[in-house]
Amino acid sequence: RSLARHPLFQVAFALQNAPETHFDAPGLESRPVPVEMSTSKFDLSVLMWERRDPEGAPAGLDCYLEFATDLFDPATAERLVARLLRVLDQVTADPAVRAGAVDVLGADERTRVTEAEAPRRADTRDTTVPQRFAQVVARHGDAVAVETADGTLTYRELDARADRCAQYLHAKGVTAGDRVAVLLDRSAELVAVLLGIAKAGAAAVPIDTAYPVERVRFLLEDAEPVLVMTRSEVAEALRYFPAVPPPVRVAPDSGLYVMYTSGSTGTPKGVLATHANVTALALDPCWHGIGTGRTLFHAPHTFDAATLELWVPLLNGGRVVVAPPADLTAKTLARLVTDHGLTAVHLTAGLFRVLAQETPECFTGLRHVLTGGDAVPAEAVAGVRDACPDVTVSHLYGPTETTLCATAFAVGPGTPTPAVLPIGGPRAAVRVYVLDAALRPVPPEVTGELYIAGEGVARGYLGRAAPTAERFVACPYGDGRMYRTGDLVRWDHD
């Protein structure tokens, strides 16, 4: 067993309510004398003594808190005492109160958690993807928007191709609110199709060409798209239809895409993300230096990492570098960085861990490496930072239901890597709450369930009212809804 802690428990609570005993002898009187202890026997010890008046009636309690100074500082101990007194005040004022209704938060802590509003960015309010993209085209029309091994597309050329795709969809009867399946390989044409579907007011349903037939059949039956875009449809659209925006009004709360969960815990569910969700994500200040750089597009478009790799650069005037169809290895990544001048890449936690352990130097030349989706070892981040001191490693957290990520934590040049990598703080226009089972905020440094509110929360699950009602709940601390993640976290007091 570990000698660093008591083998059975770490916190002791004792109420001394037995009558005081005195040992008296001829010529000798005795009385209890408190003894100062220099060593704590446990991590925390709370000792209470009943106080009685001369008639023996209860007259209050004396309390003593002892704590291990190598685990707790005095400020933390004082907060624990304040919360204990708050609990005692409530249970003595109402002895019938339910234990679950006792509130341990102070007014200042509750105000800090519940009344802090998520800032809204003015340039994301009432904005759609086509509107924002049009602004970028007006400013950067001749700049390269998409780069592949075979050539490039400027923003103006990509805009024209997207308009042709949108006109094709309009001619096929696709209207605002419809869903269009996208069964294409990763390519410049895929980028144009996704943008064209947005211009047509429809929601894209990405389908990976590598999916088994059963998975494809399920997605088509569940999403019920009015059209499936394959290579032949794209070729017809780009060849025969005019590069003119279709006469369609797109609203910010319109669906932009339906991204399906993996189904690892049950039947896959389609998450409907809106234009407002994605523009708020793309224009978030946490992408400073990423949106205007060169970002690698290598994630399948069925994976929400593609939202970062496509829309963050395209809505900020950056460049999307389309990766070749091969798997991303350390050698491939290093070559892409050299050949295309990449500045940012997103990797799954698993792939990042492997590359960081085996060839951390493959990130040389990048400015930003983003990862998440699972636990990221701090030693992997430290290894990359040692090999590439100029790179910033960002840890992203957030389920598909919150539009890629809700929180971010960056380890930049000159910043030490923490022993345990946290999930970080919320993005702009996003709020996170750590709540108990009664949807009340838990105190700092206490574990609770994570809830996410703000402009990143999707509209819900496609065609599934019951799971939507279970997971997308009304936010008791502001307008709108919040998403219940099911993840247990602990938030730091600072």
Coordinates of C-alpha atoms in Angstrom, one line a residue:
R1 CA 0.0 0.0 0.0
S2 CA 1.0 3.6 -0.4
L3 CA 2.6 5.1 2.7
A4 CA 1.5 8.6 1.5
R5 CA -1.9 8.2 3.0
H6 CA -3.9 6.4 5.6
P7 CA -4.9 2.9 4.3
L8 CA -8.6 3.2 5.2
F9 CA -9.7 6.8 4.9
Q10 CA -8.3 10.3 4.4
V11 CA -11.0 12.5 6.1
A12 CA -12.1 12.1 9.8
F13 CA -15.1 13.8 11.4
A14 CA -15.7 13.4 15.1
L15 CA -18.3 14.8 17.4
Q16 CA -17.3 14.7 21.1
N17 CA -20.6 14.7 23.0
A18 CA -19.8 12.5 25.9
P19 CA -19.7 14.3 29.3
E20 CA -16.3 15.5 30.4
T21 CA -14.7 13.2 32.9
H22 CA -12.4 14.5 35.7
F23 CA -10.0 12.5 37.6
D24 CA -9.6 14.0 41.1
A25 CA -7.4 12.7 43.9
P26 CA -6.5 14.1 47.3
G27 CA -4.5 17.3 46.6
L28 CA -4.9 16.8 42.8
E29 CA -7.3 18.3 40.3
S30 CA -7.5 17.5 36.6
R31 CA -8.9 19.2 33.5
P32 CA -8.7 18.6 29.7
V33 CA -6.0 20.7 28.0
P34 CA -5.9 21.0 24.2
V35 CA -2.6 20.0 22.7
E36 CA -1.2 21.7 19.5
M37 CA -0.3 19.0 17.0
S38 CA 2.6 19.6 14.5
T39 CA 1.7 16.6 12.3
S40 CA -1.7 15.9 10.8
K41 CA -2.8 12.3 11.2
F42 CA -5.2 12.5 8.2
D43 CA -5.6 14.7 5.2
L44 CA -8.5 16.5 6.9
S45 CA -9.8 16.2 10.5
V46 CA -12.9 18.0 11.7
L47 CA -13.4 17.7 15.4
M48 CA -16.4 19.1 17.3
W49 CA -17.2 19.4 21.0
E50 CA -20.6 20.0 22.5
R51 CA -20.7 23.0 24.8
R52 CA -23.1 23.1 27.7
D53 CA -24.2 25.8 30.2
P54 CA -23.9 25.3 34.0
E55 CA -27.3 23.7 34.0
G56 CA -26.3 21.1 31.4
A57 CA -28.3 22.5 28.5
P58 CA -26.8 22.6 25.0
A59 CA -24.9 25.9 24.5
G60 CA -23.3 25.4 21.1
L61 CA -20.4 23.7 19.4
D62 CA -16.7 24.2 19.3
C63 CA -15.1 23.2 16.0
Y64 CA -11.5 22.4 15.2
L65 CA -10.1 21.8 11.6
E66 CA -6.8 20.1 11.1
F67 CA -5.4 19.7 7.6
A68 CA -2.2 18.4 6.0
T69 CA -0.3 21.5 4.8
D70 CA 1.3 19.6 1.9
L71 CA -2.2 19.0 0.4
F72 CA -4.2 22.1 1.4
D73 CA -3.3 25.7 1.8
P74 CA -4.9 28.0 4.5
A75 CA -7.2 29.6 2.0
T76 CA -8.7 26.3 1.0
A77 CA -9.1 25.2 4.6
E78 CA -10.9 28.5 5.3
R79 CA -13.3 27.9 2.4
L80 CA -14.0 24.4 3.8
V81 CA -14.8 25.9 7.2
A82 CA -17.1 28.5 5.6
R83 CA -19.0 25.9 3.7
L84 CA -19.4 23.7 6.8
L85 CA -20.8 26.6 8.8
R86 CA -23.2 27.3 5.9
V87 CA -24.4 23.8 6.0
L88 CA -24.9 23.9 9.8
D89 CA -26.8 27.2 9.5
Q90 CA -29.3 25.6 7.1
V91 CA -29.9 22.4 8.9
T92 CA -30.3 24.1 12.3
A93 CA -32.7 26.6 10.7
D94 CA -34.8 23.8 9.2
P95 CA -34.1 20.4 10.7
A96 CA -36.5 18.8 8.2
V97 CA -34.5 20.0 5.1
R98 CA -33.6 17.2 2.7
A99 CA -29.9 16.6 2.6
G100 CA -29.9 17.1 -1.2
A101 CA -31.4 20.5 -0.8
V102 CA -28.6 21.8 1.4
D103 CA -26.6 24.4 -0.5
V104 CA -22.9 24.7 0.2
L105 CA -22.1 27.5 -2.2
G106 CA -21.7 31.1 -0.9
A107 CA -23.5 34.0 -2.6
D108 CA -20.2 35.2 -4.2
E109 CA -19.4 31.7 -5.6
R110 CA -23.0 31.2 -6.9
T111 CA -23.0 34.6 -8.5
R112 CA -19.7 33.9 -10.2
V113 CA -21.0 30.7 -11.7
T114 CA -24.6 31.6 -12.6
E115 CA -24.6 35.2 -13.5
A116 CA -21.6 35.4 -15.7
E117 CA -22.9 35.7 -19.2
A118 CA -21.2 34.2 -22.2
P119 CA -20.0 37.1 -24.4
R120 CA -21.5 37.2 -27.9
R121 CA -19.4 38.4 -30.7
A122 CA -21.1 41.0 -32.8
D123 CA -19.7 39.6 -36.1
T124 CA -21.4 36.2 -35.5
R125 CA -24.8 37.5 -34.6
D126 CA -27.4 36.8 -37.3
T127 CA -24.7 35.6 -39.6
T128 CA -24.8 32.6 -41.9
V129 CA -21.9 30.7 -43.6
P130 CA -22.7 32.1 -47.1
Q131 CA -22.9 35.7 -45.7
R132 CA -19.6 35.4 -43.9
F133 CA -18.0 33.7 -46.9
A134 CA -19.2 36.5 -49.2
Q135 CA -17.4 39.0 -46.9
V136 CA -14.2 37.0 -47.2
V137 CA -14.5 36.8 -51.0
A138 CA -14.9 40.6 -51.2
R139 CA -11.7 41.1 -49.2
H140 CA -9.6 38.2 -50.4
G141 CA -11.1 37.2 -53.8
D142 CA -7.7 36.5 -55.4
A143 CA -6.1 34.8 -52.4
V144 CA -5.8 31.0 -52.4
A145 CA -8.7 29.3 -50.6
V146 CA -8.1 25.6 -51.3
E147 CA -4.8 24.0 -52.2
T148 CA -4.3 20.4 -53.3
A149 CA -1.4 18.4 -54.8
D150 CA -2.8 19.2 -58.3
G151 CA -3.4 22.9 -58.0
T152 CA -5.2 25.7 -56.2
L153 CA -8.6 27.5 -56.1
T154 CA -8.9 31.2 -55.2
Y155 CA -11.7 32.4 -53.1
R156 CA -13.4 33.8 -56.1
E157 CA -13.0 30.5 -58.0
L158 CA -14.3 28.5 -55.0
D159 CA -17.3 30.9 -54.7
A160 CA -18.1 30.3 -58.4
R161 CA -18.0 26.5 -58.1
A162 CA -20.1 26.6 -55.0
D163 CA -22.7 28.7 -56.8
R164 CA -22.8 26.2 -59.6
C165 CA -23.4 23.4 -57.1
A166 CA -26.1 25.5 -55.4
Q167 CA -27.8 26.2 -58.8
Y168 CA -27.7 22.4 -59.5
L169 CA -29.4 21.6 -56.2
H170 CA -32.0 24.4 -56.8
A171 CA -32.8 22.9 -60.3
K172 CA -33.2 19.4 -58.7
G173 CA -35.9 20.8 -56.4
V174 CA -33.8 21.1 -53.2
T175 CA -35.3 23.8 -51.0
A176 CA -34.3 25.4 -47.7
G177 CA -34.4 23.0 -44.8
D178 CA -33.9 19.9 -47.0
R179 CA -31.0 17.5 -46.4
V180 CA -28.4 16.5 -49.1
A181 CA -26.2 13.5 -48.6
V182 CA -22.5 14.0 -49.7
L183 CA -20.8 10.8 -50.8
L184 CA -17.4 12.1 -52.0
D185 CA -13.8 11.6 -51.3
R186 CA -11.7 14.4 -49.8
S187 CA -11.0 16.9 -52.6
A188 CA -11.4 20.5 -53.6
E189 CA -14.7 19.5 -55.2
L190 CA -15.9 18.3 -51.8
V191 CA -15.2 21.7 -50.3
A192 CA -17.2 23.4 -53.1
V193 CA -20.1 21.0 -52.7
L194 CA -20.4 21.6 -48.9
L195 CA -20.3 25.4 -49.5
G196 CA -22.9 25.0 -52.3
I197 CA -25.3 23.1 -50.1
A198 CA -25.0 25.9 -47.5
K199 CA -25.8 28.5 -50.2
A200 CA -28.8 26.4 -51.2
G201 CA -30.1 26.6 -47.6
A202 CA -29.9 22.8 -47.2
A203 CA -28.1 20.7 -44.6
A204 CA -25.3 18.4 -45.7
V205 CA -25.2 14.8 -44.5
P206 CA -21.6 13.7 -44.9
I207 CA -21.1 10.0 -45.8
D208 CA -17.6 8.5 -46.0
T209 CA -17.0 6.5 -49.2
A210 CA -15.1 4.0 -47.0
Y211 CA -18.2 3.2 -44.9
P212 CA -19.6 -0.4 -45.1
V213 CA -22.8 -0.7 -47.1
E214 CA -24.8 -1.3 -43.9
R215 CA -23.7 2.0 -42.4
V216 CA -24.4 3.9 -45.6
R217 CA -27.9 2.4 -45.8
F218 CA -28.6 3.3 -42.2
L219 CA -27.5 6.9 -42.7
L220 CA -29.6 7.3 -45.9
E221 CA -32.7 5.8 -44.2
D222 CA -32.3 7.8 -41.1
A223 CA -31.4 11.2 -42.6
E224 CA -33.9 10.9 -45.5
P225 CA -31.9 13.2 -47.9
V226 CA -33.7 14.5 -51.0
L227 CA -30.6 14.0 -53.0
V228 CA -27.2 12.3 -52.9
M229 CA -24.2 14.2 -54.3
T230 CA -21.6 11.9 -55.9
R231 CA -18.9 12.5 -58.4
S232 CA -21.2 12.4 -61.4
E233 CA -23.6 14.9 -59.9
V234 CA -20.7 17.3 -59.1
A235 CA -19.3 17.0 -62.6
E236 CA -22.7 17.9 -64.1
A237 CA -23.1 20.8 -61.7
L238 CA -19.7 22.3 -62.5
R239 CA -20.1 21.8 -66.2
Y240 CA -23.7 22.9 -67.0
F241 CA -24.9 25.3 -64.3
P242 CA -24.2 29.1 -64.0
A243 CA -22.0 30.6 -61.3
V244 CA -24.9 32.7 -59.9
P245 CA -26.1 32.5 -56.3
P246 CA -29.5 30.8 -56.0
P247 CA -32.5 32.9 -54.9
V248 CA -32.7 31.3 -51.4
R249 CA -32.9 33.0 -48.0
V250 CA -30.8 31.2 -45.4
A251 CA -31.4 31.9 -41.7
P252 CA -28.7 31.7 -39.0
D253 CA -30.7 29.0 -37.2
S254 CA -31.0 26.9 -40.4
G255 CA -29.2 23.5 -40.3
L256 CA -25.8 23.5 -41.9
Y257 CA -24.9 19.8 -41.5
V258 CA -26.0 16.6 -39.8
M259 CA -23.0 14.9 -38.2
Y260 CA -23.6 11.4 -36.8
T261 CA -22.2 10.1 -33.5
S262 CA -20.2 7.0 -33.6
G263 CA -22.9 4.8 -32.1
S264 CA -20.5 3.3 -29.6
T265 CA -23.1 3.6 -26.8
G266 CA -26.1 2.7 -28.9
T267 CA -27.7 3.7 -32.2
P268 CA -25.9 6.5 -34.0
K269 CA -27.7 9.8 -33.7
G270 CA -27.6 12.7 -36.2
V271 CA -26.6 16.0 -34.6
L272 CA -28.0 19.0 -36.4
A273 CA -25.6 22.0 -36.3
T274 CA -26.7 25.4 -37.5
H275 CA -25.1 28.2 -39.5
A276 CA -24.9 30.2 -36.2
N277 CA -23.2 27.4 -34.5
V278 CA -20.5 27.2 -37.1
T279 CA -19.9 30.9 -37.6
A280 CA -19.6 31.4 -33.9
L281 CA -17.0 28.6 -33.9
A282 CA -15.1 29.9 -36.9
L283 CA -14.9 33.5 -35.6
D284 CA -13.9 32.6 -32.1
P285 CA -10.8 34.4 -30.9
C286 CA -9.3 31.2 -29.7
W287 CA -8.3 30.5 -33.3
H288 CA -6.0 33.6 -33.4
G289 CA -3.3 32.9 -36.0
I290 CA -5.0 29.6 -37.1
G291 CA -7.9 31.0 -39.2
T292 CA -5.7 33.1 -41.3
G293 CA -3.0 30.5 -41.8
R294 CA -2.7 27.2 -43.7
T295 CA -4.7 24.4 -42.1
L296 CA -4.5 20.8 -43.2
F297 CA -7.8 19.2 -44.2
H298 CA -7.2 15.4 -43.5
A299 CA -10.1 14.4 -41.3
P300 CA -13.0 12.6 -42.9
H301 CA -15.8 15.0 -43.6
T302 CA -18.0 12.8 -41.4
F303 CA -15.9 13.7 -38.4
D304 CA -16.5 17.0 -36.7
A305 CA -12.8 17.9 -36.8
A306 CA -13.5 18.7 -40.4
T307 CA -15.6 21.7 -39.2
L308 CA -12.4 23.1 -37.8
E309 CA -10.3 22.2 -40.8
L310 CA -12.7 23.7 -43.3
W311 CA -14.8 26.5 -41.9
V312 CA -12.2 28.1 -39.6
P313 CA -9.9 29.0 -42.4
L314 CA -12.6 29.6 -45.1
L315 CA -14.5 32.1 -43.0
N316 CA -11.3 34.0 -41.9
G317 CA -9.4 34.3 -45.2
G318 CA -7.0 31.4 -44.6
R319 CA -6.1 28.4 -46.8
V320 CA -7.4 24.9 -46.7
V321 CA -4.7 22.4 -47.7
V322 CA -6.3 19.1 -48.8
A323 CA -4.3 16.1 -47.7
P324 CA -3.8 13.1 -50.0
P325 CA -6.0 10.1 -49.5
A326 CA -3.2 8.1 -47.7
D327 CA -3.2 7.8 -43.9
L328 CA -1.4 10.6 -42.1
T329 CA 2.0 9.4 -40.9
A330 CA 5.0 11.3 -39.4
K331 CA 6.7 11.2 -42.8
T332 CA 3.6 12.4 -44.6
L333 CA 3.0 15.2 -42.2
A334 CA 6.6 16.4 -42.4
R335 CA 6.4 16.4 -46.2
L336 CA 3.1 18.3 -46.2
V337 CA 4.5 20.9 -43.8
T338 CA 7.5 21.5 -46.1
D339 CA 5.6 21.3 -49.5
H340 CA 2.6 23.5 -48.5
G341 CA 3.9 25.6 -45.7
L342 CA 1.3 24.3 -43.2
T343 CA 0.8 26.3 -40.1
A344 CA -1.9 24.3 -38.3
V345 CA -2.9 20.7 -38.0
H346 CA -5.5 18.9 -35.9
L347 CA -4.9 15.3 -34.8
T348 CA -7.0 12.9 -32.8
A349 CA -5.6 12.2 -29.3
G350 CA -4.5 8.8 -30.3
L351 CA -2.6 9.8 -33.4
F352 CA -1.1 12.8 -31.6
R353 CA 0.1 10.5 -28.8
V354 CA 1.8 8.1 -31.3
L355 CA 3.5 10.8 -33.3
A356 CA 4.6 12.6 -30.1
Q357 CA 6.1 9.5 -28.6
E358 CA 7.8 8.2 -31.8
T359 CA 8.7 11.2 -33.9
P360 CA 7.9 14.5 -32.2
E361 CA 10.2 16.4 -34.6
C362 CA 7.6 15.8 -37.4
F363 CA 5.8 18.9 -36.1
T364 CA 8.7 21.1 -36.9
G365 CA 7.6 24.2 -38.9
L366 CA 4.0 24.2 -37.6
R367 CA 2.8 27.0 -35.4
H368 CA -0.3 25.2 -34.0
V369 CA -1.0 21.6 -33.2
L370 CA -4.5 20.9 -32.0
T371 CA -5.7 17.7 -30.5
G372 CA -8.5 16.3 -28.3
G373 CA -11.4 13.9 -28.3
D374 CA -9.9 11.7 -25.6
A375 CA -7.4 12.0 -22.8
V376 CA -4.2 13.6 -23.9
P377 CA -1.1 12.7 -21.9
A378 CA 0.8 15.7 -20.6
E379 CA 4.1 13.9 -21.3
A380 CA 3.2 13.7 -25.0
V381 CA 2.6 17.5 -25.1
A382 CA 5.9 18.1 -23.2
G383 CA 7.7 15.9 -25.8
V384 CA 6.4 17.9 -28.7
R385 CA 7.2 21.2 -27.0
D386 CA 10.8 20.0 -26.3
A387 CA 11.3 18.9 -29.9
C388 CA 9.5 22.0 -31.4
P389 CA 9.7 24.9 -28.9
D390 CA 8.0 27.3 -31.3
V391 CA 4.8 25.3 -31.6
T392 CA 1.6 25.9 -29.6
V393 CA -0.3 22.7 -28.6
S394 CA -4.0 23.2 -27.9
H395 CA -6.1 20.7 -26.1
L396 CA -9.8 20.8 -27.3
Y397 CA -12.7 19.3 -25.5
G398 CA -16.3 19.1 -26.6
P399 CA -18.8 16.5 -28.0
T400 CA -20.2 16.7 -31.5
E401 CA -23.4 18.2 -29.9
T402 CA -21.5 21.4 -29.0
T403 CA -20.0 22.1 -32.5
L404 CA -16.5 20.6 -32.4
C405 CA -15.3 21.9 -29.0
A406 CA -16.6 23.9 -26.0
T407 CA -13.3 24.5 -24.2
A408 CA -9.7 24.9 -25.1
F409 CA -6.4 24.9 -23.3
A410 CA -3.2 26.1 -25.1
V411 CA 0.4 25.4 -24.1
G412 CA 2.4 28.0 -26.0
P413 CA 6.1 28.8 -26.4
G414 CA 7.7 29.4 -23.0
T415 CA 4.7 28.0 -21.1
P416 CA 5.4 25.0 -18.9
T417 CA 3.3 21.9 -19.5
P418 CA 1.1 21.1 -16.5
A419 CA 1.4 17.7 -14.9
V420 CA -2.2 16.9 -15.9
L421 CA -3.6 18.5 -19.0
P422 CA -6.9 20.3 -18.2
I423 CA -9.7 20.8 -20.7
G424 CA -9.2 24.5 -20.3
G425 CA -11.8 27.3 -20.3
P426 CA -14.8 27.9 -22.5
R427 CA -14.8 29.5 -25.9
A428 CA -16.3 32.9 -26.4
A429 CA -20.1 32.8 -26.4
V430 CA -19.9 29.4 -24.6
R431 CA -20.7 28.8 -21.0
V432 CA -19.8 25.7 -19.0
Y433 CA -21.4 24.6 -15.7
V434 CA -20.3 21.9 -13.3
L435 CA -23.6 20.8 -11.7
D436 CA -24.9 18.3 -9.2
A437 CA -27.9 15.9 -9.8
A438 CA -30.3 18.8 -8.9
L439 CA -28.7 21.1 -11.6
R440 CA -27.1 23.2 -8.9
P441 CA -23.5 24.4 -9.2
V442 CA -21.0 22.5 -7.2
P443 CA -18.2 24.4 -5.4
P444 CA -14.8 24.8 -7.0
E445 CA -12.6 21.8 -6.7
V446 CA -15.6 19.5 -6.3
T447 CA -16.5 16.9 -9.0
G448 CA -19.8 17.3 -10.8
E449 CA -21.4 16.8 -14.2
L450 CA -20.4 19.1 -17.1
Y451 CA -23.1 21.1 -18.9
I452 CA -22.5 23.3 -21.9
A453 CA -24.6 26.3 -23.0
G454 CA -24.2 29.1 -25.5
E455 CA -23.9 29.5 -29.2
G456 CA -22.2 26.2 -29.8
V457 CA -25.1 24.0 -28.7
A458 CA -26.6 22.2 -31.7
R459 CA -30.4 22.1 -32.4
G460 CA -30.7 18.5 -31.2
Y461 CA -30.8 15.0 -32.6
L462 CA -32.4 14.6 -36.0
G463 CA -35.8 12.9 -35.7
R464 CA -35.2 11.8 -32.1
A465 CA -37.3 13.8 -29.7
A466 CA -36.7 11.6 -26.6
P467 CA -32.9 11.7 -26.6
T468 CA -33.0 15.4 -27.5
A469 CA -35.2 16.1 -24.5
E470 CA -32.9 14.1 -22.3
R471 CA -29.6 15.7 -23.3
F472 CA -30.6 19.2 -24.5
V473 CA -32.2 20.7 -21.4
A474 CA -33.3 24.2 -20.4
C475 CA -30.5 26.3 -18.8
P476 CA -31.6 27.4 -15.4
Y477 CA -28.9 30.2 -15.3
G478 CA -29.8 32.1 -18.5
D479 CA -31.8 32.0 -21.7
G480 CA -31.6 29.1 -24.0
R481 CA -30.6 25.5 -23.6
M482 CA -27.6 23.6 -22.4
Y483 CA -26.2 20.2 -23.3
R484 CA -25.7 17.6 -20.7
T485 CA -22.4 15.9 -21.5
G486 CA -22.5 13.0 -18.9
D487 CA -18.8 13.7 -18.2
L488 CA -17.6 14.2 -14.6
V489 CA -15.2 17.0 -14.2
R490 CA -13.7 19.2 -11.4
W491 CA -13.2 22.9 -12.0
D492 CA -10.3 24.7 -10.5
H493 CA -11.0 27.6 -8.1
D494 CA -8.9 30.0 -10.3

